[in-house]
Amino acid sequence: MTRPKISTLLRWLGTLVGIVLFVWLLARQDWMRALAALGAIPLWALMFSLALYALSYGFNTLRWCILLWAQNVKIGYLQALKITWGGVFASNFLPSTIGGDGFRMLAVYPFTREDPQQDGKKSLAFGSVALDRLINMAAMACLIPISLTIFGAGVFSLKLFVFPPALTRLMERLAPKVAAAFQMWAARPAAFLWAFLAAWPSNLLPMAATWVLARALGMSVTYWQVVGVQTVTYFLSVLPISVNGLGVREVAYTTLYVALGASLEQASSLALLTRLLTTIITLPGAAFLNEE
């Protein structure tokens, strides 16, 4: 069996393990209480959360556009938004939460300007998406101290998952291309700053949506506790060990919120509800996916 096939098999195995663990957690809860809690969520909370998720896509697009426009790429904001949304939808079926990045690279390729160097357009397409992802991760990394403050040194045990051997090898293969991307944008340092600033609302808005839903479920958590939880689950979800972080994210969500004092019913209901809403808000991306 070839290495790509083995990687795909392991990824689906990771997805299956995560789902099995989450189903085991669901089997332990009182479903009558869980359904009662879900049924008590007001409609405005659901709609407001969906709006926050959608708005975060707008800032994700802006962050990427800042990098593209710095290289004089002739692409409009709305077109970039369609590509971004299509990529998020594609992530529902691809490895980890970064699976849609490959779609973005392919979709933006026709918009990249001609480059006198060989493979210049490919480098620009790859570089813009790679830097966009790294800048977003840098912004999320700034929130790690919040997670450490809330959960203590025990959160360091997650480092074994953050840098598995397979991910290390992937980073080593991509390092030269990422370095080349940094060189392409080195003459435009302002683009890094503005993109980094745009990364903050793109990350904090979904966390606000989760906090609204958590409070609607009767959970006594603060916004900063939600930030702490989602920072941990973010770095777990970007690992290519399951499809769109499925199962892995839900288990981490449930475990961490229970540690903060939520009931198993509340924590698992929040995990299910946020997964459902974040999937629903990606559906317009299916139409945009077909346009590309």
PDB file of C-alpha atoms in Angstrom:
ATOM      1  CA  MET A   1       0.000   0.000   0.000  1.00  0.00           C
ATOM      2  CA  THR A   2       1.377   3.413  -0.964  1.00  0.00           C
ATOM      3  CA  ARG A   3       2.099   6.103   1.629  1.00  0.00           C
ATOM      4  CA  PRO A   4      -0.792   8.404   0.468  1.00  0.00           C
ATOM      5  CA  LYS A   5      -3.231   5.497   0.824  1.00  0.00           C
ATOM      6  CA  ILE A   6      -1.851   4.669   4.264  1.00  0.00           C
ATOM      7  CA  SER A   7      -2.208   8.326   5.314  1.00  0.00           C
ATOM      8  CA  THR A   8      -5.803   8.393   4.080  1.00  0.00           C
ATOM      9  CA  LEU A   9      -6.579   5.146   5.907  1.00  0.00           C
ATOM     10  CA  LEU A  10      -5.054   6.440   9.144  1.00  0.00           C
ATOM     11  CA  ARG A  11      -6.958   9.707   8.804  1.00  0.00           C
ATOM     12  CA  TRP A  12     -10.290   7.936   8.463  1.00  0.00           C
ATOM     13  CA  LEU A  13      -9.279   5.656  11.329  1.00  0.00           C
ATOM     14  CA  GLY A  14      -8.598   8.737  13.452  1.00  0.00           C
ATOM     15  CA  THR A  15     -12.006  10.096  12.487  1.00  0.00           C
ATOM     16  CA  LEU A  16     -13.653   6.802  13.439  1.00  0.00           C
ATOM     17  CA  VAL A  17     -11.878   6.654  16.800  1.00  0.00           C
ATOM     18  CA  GLY A  18     -12.891  10.241  17.583  1.00  0.00           C
ATOM     19  CA  ILE A  19     -16.509   9.563  16.663  1.00  0.00           C
ATOM     20  CA  VAL A  20     -16.592   6.354  18.731  1.00  0.00           C
ATOM     21  CA  LEU A  21     -15.230   8.191  21.767  1.00  0.00           C
ATOM     22  CA  PHE A  22     -17.791  10.957  21.357  1.00  0.00           C
ATOM     23  CA  VAL A  23     -20.639   8.461  20.926  1.00  0.00           C
ATOM     24  CA  TRP A  24     -19.457   6.796  24.138  1.00  0.00           C
ATOM     25  CA  LEU A  25     -19.704  10.148  25.896  1.00  0.00           C
ATOM     26  CA  LEU A  26     -23.169  10.710  24.436  1.00  0.00           C
ATOM     27  CA  ALA A  27     -24.303   7.308  25.667  1.00  0.00           C
ATOM     28  CA  ARG A  28     -23.471   8.335  29.233  1.00  0.00           C
ATOM     29  CA  GLN A  29     -25.646  11.429  29.294  1.00  0.00           C
ATOM     30  CA  ASP A  30     -29.270  11.998  30.228  1.00  0.00           C
ATOM     31  CA  TRP A  31     -30.864  12.639  26.830  1.00  0.00           C
ATOM     32  CA  MET A  32     -34.073  14.009  28.310  1.00  0.00           C
ATOM     33  CA  ARG A  33     -32.105  16.767  30.030  1.00  0.00           C
ATOM     34  CA  ALA A  34     -29.999  17.362  26.930  1.00  0.00           C
ATOM     35  CA  LEU A  35     -33.003  17.684  24.620  1.00  0.00           C
ATOM     36  CA  ALA A  36     -34.749  19.950  27.111  1.00  0.00           C
ATOM     37  CA  ALA A  37     -31.698  22.217  27.195  1.00  0.00           C
ATOM     38  CA  LEU A  38     -31.455  22.328  23.399  1.00  0.00           C
ATOM     39  CA  GLY A  39     -35.165  23.044  23.085  1.00  0.00           C
ATOM     40  CA  ALA A  40     -34.867  25.983  25.473  1.00  0.00           C
ATOM     41  CA  ILE A  41     -32.346  27.836  23.302  1.00  0.00           C
ATOM     42  CA  PRO A  42     -34.035  30.973  21.932  1.00  0.00           C
ATOM     43  CA  LEU A  43     -34.161  31.439  18.171  1.00  0.00           C
ATOM     44  CA  TRP A  44     -32.336  34.759  18.405  1.00  0.00           C
ATOM     45  CA  ALA A  45     -29.308  33.016  19.954  1.00  0.00           C
ATOM     46  CA  LEU A  46     -29.140  30.554  17.067  1.00  0.00           C
ATOM     47  CA  MET A  47     -29.513  33.251  14.404  1.00  0.00           C
ATOM     48  CA  PHE A  48     -27.056  35.586  16.123  1.00  0.00           C
ATOM     49  CA  SER A  49     -24.487  32.798  16.352  1.00  0.00           C
ATOM     50  CA  LEU A  50     -24.907  31.983  12.662  1.00  0.00           C
ATOM     51  CA  ALA A  51     -24.405  35.665  11.851  1.00  0.00           C
ATOM     52  CA  LEU A  52     -21.190  35.743  13.894  1.00  0.00           C
ATOM     53  CA  TYR A  53     -19.884  32.653  12.103  1.00  0.00           C
ATOM     54  CA  ALA A  54     -20.666  34.224   8.726  1.00  0.00           C
ATOM     55  CA  LEU A  55     -19.035  37.507   9.734  1.00  0.00           C
ATOM     56  CA  SER A  56     -15.884  35.624  10.718  1.00  0.00           C
ATOM     57  CA  TYR A  57     -15.681  34.306   7.143  1.00  0.00           C
ATOM     58  CA  GLY A  58     -15.700  37.910   6.013  1.00  0.00           C
ATOM     59  CA  PHE A  59     -12.637  38.663   8.120  1.00  0.00           C
ATOM     60  CA  ASN A  60     -10.973  35.432   6.988  1.00  0.00           C
ATOM     61  CA  THR A  61     -11.412  36.665   3.443  1.00  0.00           C
ATOM     62  CA  LEU A  62     -10.109  40.130   4.294  1.00  0.00           C
ATOM     63  CA  ARG A  63      -6.975  38.636   5.864  1.00  0.00           C
ATOM     64  CA  TRP A  64      -6.273  36.648   2.706  1.00  0.00           C
ATOM     65  CA  CYS A  65      -7.108  39.560   0.404  1.00  0.00           C
ATOM     66  CA  ILE A  66      -4.601  41.782   2.198  1.00  0.00           C
ATOM     67  CA  LEU A  67      -1.859  39.348   1.220  1.00  0.00           C
ATOM     68  CA  LEU A  68      -3.141  38.955  -2.342  1.00  0.00           C
ATOM     69  CA  TRP A  69      -3.569  42.671  -2.934  1.00  0.00           C
ATOM     70  CA  ALA A  70      -0.057  43.307  -1.603  1.00  0.00           C
ATOM     71  CA  GLN A  71       1.142  41.284  -4.616  1.00  0.00           C
ATOM     72  CA  ASN A  72      -1.163  43.175  -7.000  1.00  0.00           C
ATOM     73  CA  VAL A  73      -3.407  40.165  -7.570  1.00  0.00           C
ATOM     74  CA  LYS A  74      -6.475  41.329  -9.475  1.00  0.00           C
ATOM     75  CA  ILE A  75      -9.207  39.715  -7.429  1.00  0.00           C
ATOM     76  CA  GLY A  76     -12.248  41.374  -5.905  1.00  0.00           C
ATOM     77  CA  TYR A  77     -13.310  40.918  -2.311  1.00  0.00           C
ATOM     78  CA  LEU A  78     -16.585  39.188  -3.233  1.00  0.00           C
ATOM     79  CA  GLN A  79     -14.797  36.738  -5.512  1.00  0.00           C
ATOM     80  CA  ALA A  80     -12.294  35.967  -2.758  1.00  0.00           C
ATOM     81  CA  LEU A  81     -15.191  35.532  -0.310  1.00  0.00           C
ATOM     82  CA  LYS A  82     -16.774  32.946  -2.598  1.00  0.00           C
ATOM     83  CA  ILE A  83     -13.492  31.052  -2.812  1.00  0.00           C
ATOM     84  CA  THR A  84     -13.027  31.211   0.959  1.00  0.00           C
ATOM     85  CA  TRP A  85     -16.568  29.995   1.597  1.00  0.00           C
ATOM     86  CA  GLY A  86     -16.140  27.223  -0.947  1.00  0.00           C
ATOM     87  CA  GLY A  87     -12.935  26.175   0.783  1.00  0.00           C
ATOM     88  CA  VAL A  88     -14.647  26.050   4.172  1.00  0.00           C
ATOM     89  CA  PHE A  89     -17.383  23.857   2.692  1.00  0.00           C
ATOM     90  CA  ALA A  90     -14.757  21.585   1.116  1.00  0.00           C
ATOM     91  CA  SER A  91     -13.139  21.191   4.543  1.00  0.00           C
ATOM     92  CA  ASN A  92     -16.202  19.198   5.613  1.00  0.00           C
ATOM     93  CA  PHE A  93     -14.875  16.334   3.501  1.00  0.00           C
ATOM     94  CA  LEU A  94     -11.113  16.880   3.631  1.00  0.00           C
ATOM     95  CA  PRO A  95      -8.320  16.308   6.186  1.00  0.00           C
ATOM     96  CA  SER A  96      -8.449  18.512   9.292  1.00  0.00           C
ATOM     97  CA  THR A  97      -9.768  22.088   9.210  1.00  0.00           C
ATOM     98  CA  ILE A  98      -7.128  23.117   6.663  1.00  0.00           C
ATOM     99  CA  GLY A  99      -8.285  20.734   3.951  1.00  0.00           C
ATOM    100  CA  GLY A 100     -10.010  23.574   2.113  1.00  0.00           C
ATOM    101  CA  ASP A 101      -6.713  25.405   1.693  1.00  0.00           C
ATOM    102  CA  GLY A 102      -5.906  23.208  -1.297  1.00  0.00           C
ATOM    103  CA  PHE A 103      -9.125  24.333  -2.956  1.00  0.00           C
ATOM    104  CA  ARG A 104      -8.243  27.977  -2.320  1.00  0.00           C
ATOM    105  CA  MET A 105      -4.839  27.500  -3.939  1.00  0.00           C
ATOM    106  CA  LEU A 106      -6.400  26.031  -7.066  1.00  0.00           C
ATOM    107  CA  ALA A 107      -9.208  28.588  -7.224  1.00  0.00           C
ATOM    108  CA  VAL A 108      -6.969  31.652  -6.849  1.00  0.00           C
ATOM    109  CA  TYR A 109      -4.414  30.387  -9.361  1.00  0.00           C
ATOM    110  CA  PRO A 110      -6.107  32.007 -12.415  1.00  0.00           C
ATOM    111  CA  PHE A 111      -6.148  35.379 -10.629  1.00  0.00           C
ATOM    112  CA  THR A 112      -2.441  35.468  -9.831  1.00  0.00           C
ATOM    113  CA  ARG A 113      -0.443  37.764 -12.037  1.00  0.00           C
ATOM    114  CA  GLU A 114       2.107  36.486 -14.523  1.00  0.00           C
ATOM    115  CA  ASP A 115       5.502  36.011 -12.992  1.00  0.00           C
ATOM    116  CA  PRO A 116       8.710  36.057 -15.031  1.00  0.00           C
ATOM    117  CA  GLN A 117      10.085  33.267 -12.876  1.00  0.00           C
ATOM    118  CA  GLN A 118       9.185  29.664 -13.539  1.00  0.00           C
ATOM    119  CA  ASP A 119       6.185  28.497 -11.522  1.00  0.00           C
ATOM    120  CA  GLY A 120       5.732  32.073 -10.296  1.00  0.00           C
ATOM    121  CA  LYS A 121       1.968  31.871 -10.379  1.00  0.00           C
ATOM    122  CA  LYS A 122       1.972  28.595  -8.478  1.00  0.00           C
ATOM    123  CA  SER A 123       4.318  30.070  -5.873  1.00  0.00           C
ATOM    124  CA  LEU A 124       2.063  33.080  -5.442  1.00  0.00           C
ATOM    125  CA  ALA A 125      -1.078  30.971  -5.089  1.00  0.00           C
ATOM    126  CA  PHE A 126       0.578  28.643  -2.582  1.00  0.00           C
ATOM    127  CA  GLY A 127       2.346  31.466  -0.760  1.00  0.00           C
ATOM    128  CA  SER A 128      -0.779  33.551  -0.176  1.00  0.00           C
ATOM    129  CA  VAL A 129      -2.703  30.625   1.313  1.00  0.00           C
ATOM    130  CA  ALA A 130       0.247  29.315   3.342  1.00  0.00           C
ATOM    131  CA  LEU A 131       1.003  32.733   4.833  1.00  0.00           C
ATOM    132  CA  ASP A 132      -2.677  33.336   5.492  1.00  0.00           C
ATOM    133  CA  ARG A 133      -2.840  30.081   7.457  1.00  0.00           C
ATOM    134  CA  LEU A 134       0.391  30.801   9.361  1.00  0.00           C
ATOM    135  CA  ILE A 135      -0.700  34.323  10.280  1.00  0.00           C
ATOM    136  CA  ASN A 136      -4.000  32.984  11.571  1.00  0.00           C
ATOM    137  CA  MET A 137      -2.168  30.341  13.615  1.00  0.00           C
ATOM    138  CA  ALA A 138       0.144  33.043  14.993  1.00  0.00           C
ATOM    139  CA  ALA A 139      -2.876  35.010  16.202  1.00  0.00           C
ATOM    140  CA  MET A 140      -4.312  31.880  17.809  1.00  0.00           C
ATOM    141  CA  ALA A 141      -0.956  31.133  19.425  1.00  0.00           C
ATOM    142  CA  CYS A 142      -1.187  34.492  21.183  1.00  0.00           C
ATOM    143  CA  LEU A 143      -4.236  33.102  23.002  1.00  0.00           C
ATOM    144  CA  ILE A 144      -2.413  30.047  24.371  1.00  0.00           C
ATOM    145  CA  PRO A 145      -1.555  31.819  27.677  1.00  0.00           C
ATOM    146  CA  ILE A 146      -5.301  32.071  28.339  1.00  0.00           C
ATOM    147  CA  SER A 147      -5.621  28.295  27.954  1.00  0.00           C
ATOM    148  CA  LEU A 148      -2.626  27.769  30.236  1.00  0.00           C
ATOM    149  CA  THR A 149      -4.096  30.086  32.865  1.00  0.00           C
ATOM    150  CA  ILE A 150      -7.421  28.262  32.831  1.00  0.00           C
ATOM    151  CA  PHE A 151      -6.303  24.638  32.549  1.00  0.00           C
ATOM    152  CA  GLY A 152      -2.818  24.779  34.045  1.00  0.00           C
ATOM    153  CA  ALA A 153       0.335  22.950  33.041  1.00  0.00           C
ATOM    154  CA  GLY A 154      -1.661  19.831  32.155  1.00  0.00           C
ATOM    155  CA  VAL A 155      -2.475  21.343  28.791  1.00  0.00           C
ATOM    156  CA  PHE A 156       1.166  20.770  27.845  1.00  0.00           C
ATOM    157  CA  SER A 157       0.355  17.084  27.499  1.00  0.00           C
ATOM    158  CA  LEU A 158      -1.274  18.061  24.202  1.00  0.00           C
ATOM    159  CA  LYS A 159       2.128  18.828  22.708  1.00  0.00           C
ATOM    160  CA  LEU A 160       2.408  15.145  21.781  1.00  0.00           C
ATOM    161  CA  PHE A 161      -0.547  15.646  19.461  1.00  0.00           C
ATOM    162  CA  VAL A 162       0.447  19.053  18.155  1.00  0.00           C
ATOM    163  CA  PHE A 163       3.702  17.817  16.624  1.00  0.00           C
ATOM    164  CA  PRO A 164       3.344  14.146  15.640  1.00  0.00           C
ATOM    165  CA  PRO A 165       6.072  12.677  13.378  1.00  0.00           C
ATOM    166  CA  ALA A 166       3.866  12.780  10.267  1.00  0.00           C
ATOM    167  CA  LEU A 167       3.171  16.472  10.768  1.00  0.00           C
ATOM    168  CA  THR A 168       6.850  17.153  11.379  1.00  0.00           C
ATOM    169  CA  ARG A 169       7.758  15.484   8.075  1.00  0.00           C
ATOM    170  CA  LEU A 170       5.083  17.481   6.271  1.00  0.00           C
ATOM    171  CA  MET A 171       6.415  20.724   7.731  1.00  0.00           C
ATOM    172  CA  GLU A 172       9.929  19.792   6.632  1.00  0.00           C
ATOM    173  CA  ARG A 173       8.740  19.230   3.051  1.00  0.00           C
ATOM    174  CA  LEU A 174       6.831  22.495   2.943  1.00  0.00           C
ATOM    175  CA  ALA A 175       9.477  24.589   4.714  1.00  0.00           C
ATOM    176  CA  PRO A 176      11.316  25.657   1.507  1.00  0.00           C
ATOM    177  CA  LYS A 177       8.053  26.774  -0.125  1.00  0.00           C
ATOM    178  CA  VAL A 178       6.986  28.663   2.990  1.00  0.00           C
ATOM    179  CA  ALA A 179      10.397  30.348   3.170  1.00  0.00           C
ATOM    180  CA  ALA A 180      10.030  31.365  -0.476  1.00  0.00           C
ATOM    181  CA  ALA A 181       6.601  32.799   0.302  1.00  0.00           C
ATOM    182  CA  PHE A 182       8.054  34.905   3.115  1.00  0.00           C
ATOM    183  CA  GLN A 183      10.665  36.219   0.689  1.00  0.00           C
ATOM    184  CA  MET A 184       7.969  37.207  -1.817  1.00  0.00           C
ATOM    185  CA  TRP A 185       6.172  39.294   0.813  1.00  0.00           C
ATOM    186  CA  ALA A 186       9.292  40.510   2.645  1.00  0.00           C
ATOM    187  CA  ALA A 187       9.240  43.824   0.809  1.00  0.00           C
ATOM    188  CA  ARG A 188       5.671  44.436   2.004  1.00  0.00           C
ATOM    189  CA  PRO A 189       5.841  44.151   5.815  1.00  0.00           C
ATOM    190  CA  ALA A 190       2.675  46.219   6.249  1.00  0.00           C
ATOM    191  CA  ALA A 191       0.711  43.364   4.684  1.00  0.00           C
ATOM    192  CA  PHE A 192       1.800  41.060   7.517  1.00  0.00           C
ATOM    193  CA  LEU A 193       0.653  43.582  10.122  1.00  0.00           C
ATOM    194  CA  TRP A 194      -2.752  44.237   8.579  1.00  0.00           C
ATOM    195  CA  ALA A 195      -3.362  40.538   7.946  1.00  0.00           C
ATOM    196  CA  PHE A 196      -2.441  39.773  11.559  1.00  0.00           C
ATOM    197  CA  LEU A 197      -4.899  42.399  12.790  1.00  0.00           C
ATOM    198  CA  ALA A 198      -7.646  40.954  10.583  1.00  0.00           C
ATOM    199  CA  ALA A 199      -6.977  37.534  12.109  1.00  0.00           C
ATOM    200  CA  TRP A 200      -8.232  38.651  15.515  1.00  0.00           C
ATOM    201  CA  PRO A 201     -11.917  39.234  14.702  1.00  0.00           C
ATOM    202  CA  SER A 202     -11.894  36.189  12.422  1.00  0.00           C
ATOM    203  CA  ASN A 203     -11.027  34.076  15.480  1.00  0.00           C
ATOM    204  CA  LEU A 204     -12.781  35.939  18.281  1.00  0.00           C
ATOM    205  CA  LEU A 205     -16.170  36.149  16.540  1.00  0.00           C
ATOM    206  CA  PRO A 206     -16.746  32.354  16.403  1.00  0.00           C
ATOM    207  CA  MET A 207     -15.708  32.195  20.045  1.00  0.00           C
ATOM    208  CA  ALA A 208     -18.334  34.817  20.842  1.00  0.00           C
ATOM    209  CA  ALA A 209     -20.909  32.689  19.013  1.00  0.00           C
ATOM    210  CA  THR A 210     -19.958  29.670  21.116  1.00  0.00           C
ATOM    211  CA  TRP A 211     -20.195  31.738  24.293  1.00  0.00           C
ATOM    212  CA  VAL A 212     -23.715  32.905  23.366  1.00  0.00           C
ATOM    213  CA  LEU A 213     -24.775  29.294  22.791  1.00  0.00           C
ATOM    214  CA  ALA A 214     -23.107  28.108  25.995  1.00  0.00           C
ATOM    215  CA  ARG A 215     -24.945  30.714  28.038  1.00  0.00           C
ATOM    216  CA  ALA A 216     -28.208  29.798  26.295  1.00  0.00           C
ATOM    217  CA  LEU A 217     -27.613  26.206  27.407  1.00  0.00           C
ATOM    218  CA  GLY A 218     -27.300  27.406  31.000  1.00  0.00           C
ATOM    219  CA  MET A 219     -23.538  26.982  31.248  1.00  0.00           C
ATOM    220  CA  SER A 220     -21.816  29.320  33.711  1.00  0.00           C
ATOM    221  CA  VAL A 221     -18.747  30.016  31.613  1.00  0.00           C
ATOM    222  CA  THR A 222     -17.065  33.304  30.846  1.00  0.00           C
ATOM    223  CA  TYR A 223     -16.102  34.462  27.385  1.00  0.00           C
ATOM    224  CA  TRP A 224     -12.419  34.007  28.238  1.00  0.00           C
ATOM    225  CA  GLN A 225     -13.022  30.421  29.322  1.00  0.00           C
ATOM    226  CA  VAL A 226     -14.588  29.791  25.920  1.00  0.00           C
ATOM    227  CA  VAL A 227     -11.516  31.371  24.318  1.00  0.00           C
ATOM    228  CA  GLY A 228      -9.314  29.024  26.347  1.00  0.00           C
ATOM    229  CA  VAL A 229     -11.249  25.947  25.264  1.00  0.00           C
ATOM    230  CA  GLN A 230     -11.415  26.875  21.595  1.00  0.00           C
ATOM    231  CA  THR A 231      -7.737  27.711  21.451  1.00  0.00           C
ATOM    232  CA  VAL A 232      -6.921  24.174  22.565  1.00  0.00           C
ATOM    233  CA  THR A 233      -9.450  22.580  20.211  1.00  0.00           C
ATOM    234  CA  TYR A 234      -8.242  24.748  17.320  1.00  0.00           C
ATOM    235  CA  PHE A 235      -4.732  23.338  17.450  1.00  0.00           C
ATOM    236  CA  LEU A 236      -6.137  19.816  17.748  1.00  0.00           C
ATOM    237  CA  SER A 237      -8.477  20.376  14.796  1.00  0.00           C
ATOM    238  CA  VAL A 238      -5.775  21.557  12.385  1.00  0.00           C
ATOM    239  CA  LEU A 239      -3.981  18.219  12.703  1.00  0.00           C
ATOM    240  CA  PRO A 240      -4.530  15.911   9.690  1.00  0.00           C
ATOM    241  CA  ILE A 241      -5.679  13.054  11.928  1.00  0.00           C
ATOM    242  CA  SER A 242      -9.387  13.223  11.098  1.00  0.00           C
ATOM    243  CA  VAL A 243     -11.751  14.705   8.534  1.00  0.00           C
ATOM    244  CA  ASN A 244     -12.381  18.347   9.470  1.00  0.00           C
ATOM    245  CA  GLY A 245     -11.435  17.531  13.066  1.00  0.00           C
ATOM    246  CA  LEU A 246     -14.586  15.407  13.340  1.00  0.00           C
ATOM    247  CA  GLY A 247     -14.785  13.542  16.623  1.00  0.00           C
ATOM    248  CA  VAL A 248     -11.499  14.932  17.937  1.00  0.00           C
ATOM    249  CA  ARG A 249     -12.978  18.399  18.417  1.00  0.00           C
ATOM    250  CA  GLU A 250     -16.158  17.091  20.038  1.00  0.00           C
ATOM    251  CA  VAL A 251     -14.322  14.920  22.560  1.00  0.00           C
ATOM    252  CA  ALA A 252     -11.992  17.800  23.485  1.00  0.00           C
ATOM    253  CA  TYR A 253     -14.950  20.210  23.743  1.00  0.00           C
ATOM    254  CA  THR A 254     -16.868  17.912  26.047  1.00  0.00           C
ATOM    255  CA  THR A 255     -13.884  17.065  28.232  1.00  0.00           C
ATOM    256  CA  LEU A 256     -12.730  20.658  28.690  1.00  0.00           C
ATOM    257  CA  TYR A 257     -16.158  22.140  29.385  1.00  0.00           C
ATOM    258  CA  VAL A 258     -16.913  19.412  31.925  1.00  0.00           C
ATOM    259  CA  ALA A 259     -13.609  20.349  33.573  1.00  0.00           C
ATOM    260  CA  LEU A 260     -14.946  23.916  33.807  1.00  0.00           C
ATOM    261  CA  GLY A 261     -18.019  22.762  35.705  1.00  0.00           C
ATOM    262  CA  ALA A 262     -20.538  22.112  32.943  1.00  0.00           C
ATOM    263  CA  SER A 263     -22.635  18.970  33.061  1.00  0.00           C
ATOM    264  CA  LEU A 264     -21.950  16.214  30.548  1.00  0.00           C
ATOM    265  CA  GLU A 265     -25.319  16.985  28.940  1.00  0.00           C
ATOM    266  CA  GLN A 266     -24.493  20.676  28.551  1.00  0.00           C
ATOM    267  CA  ALA A 267     -20.973  20.087  27.231  1.00  0.00           C
ATOM    268  CA  SER A 268     -21.920  17.429  24.680  1.00  0.00           C
ATOM    269  CA  SER A 269     -24.982  19.426  23.585  1.00  0.00           C
ATOM    270  CA  LEU A 270     -22.752  22.443  22.980  1.00  0.00           C
ATOM    271  CA  ALA A 271     -20.317  20.298  20.993  1.00  0.00           C
ATOM    272  CA  LEU A 272     -23.127  18.918  18.823  1.00  0.00           C
ATOM    273  CA  LEU A 273     -24.844  22.265  18.385  1.00  0.00           C
ATOM    274  CA  THR A 274     -21.718  24.174  17.382  1.00  0.00           C
ATOM    275  CA  ARG A 275     -20.765  21.419  14.931  1.00  0.00           C
ATOM    276  CA  LEU A 276     -24.258  21.564  13.412  1.00  0.00           C
ATOM    277  CA  LEU A 277     -24.315  25.355  13.090  1.00  0.00           C
ATOM    278  CA  THR A 278     -20.785  25.616  11.713  1.00  0.00           C
ATOM    279  CA  THR A 279     -21.708  22.982   9.127  1.00  0.00           C
ATOM    280  CA  ILE A 280     -24.950  24.752   8.194  1.00  0.00           C
ATOM    281  CA  ILE A 281     -23.179  28.074   7.676  1.00  0.00           C
ATOM    282  CA  THR A 282     -20.767  26.409   5.223  1.00  0.00           C
ATOM    283  CA  LEU A 283     -23.583  25.229   2.926  1.00  0.00           C
ATOM    284  CA  PRO A 284     -23.607  28.377   0.729  1.00  0.00           C
ATOM    285  CA  GLY A 285     -20.032  27.408  -0.088  1.00  0.00           C
ATOM    286  CA  ALA A 286     -21.382  24.436  -2.064  1.00  0.00           C
ATOM    287  CA  ALA A 287     -22.820  26.839  -4.645  1.00  0.00           C
ATOM    288  CA  PHE A 288     -19.590  28.840  -4.735  1.00  0.00           C
ATOM    289  CA  LEU A 289     -17.630  25.595  -5.092  1.00  0.00           C
ATOM    290  CA  ASN A 290     -19.499  24.837  -8.297  1.00  0.00           C
ATOM    291  CA  GLU A 291     -18.691  28.270  -9.707  1.00  0.00           C
ATOM    292  CA  GLU A 292     -14.954  27.654  -9.588  1.00  0.00           C
TER     293      GLU A 292
END
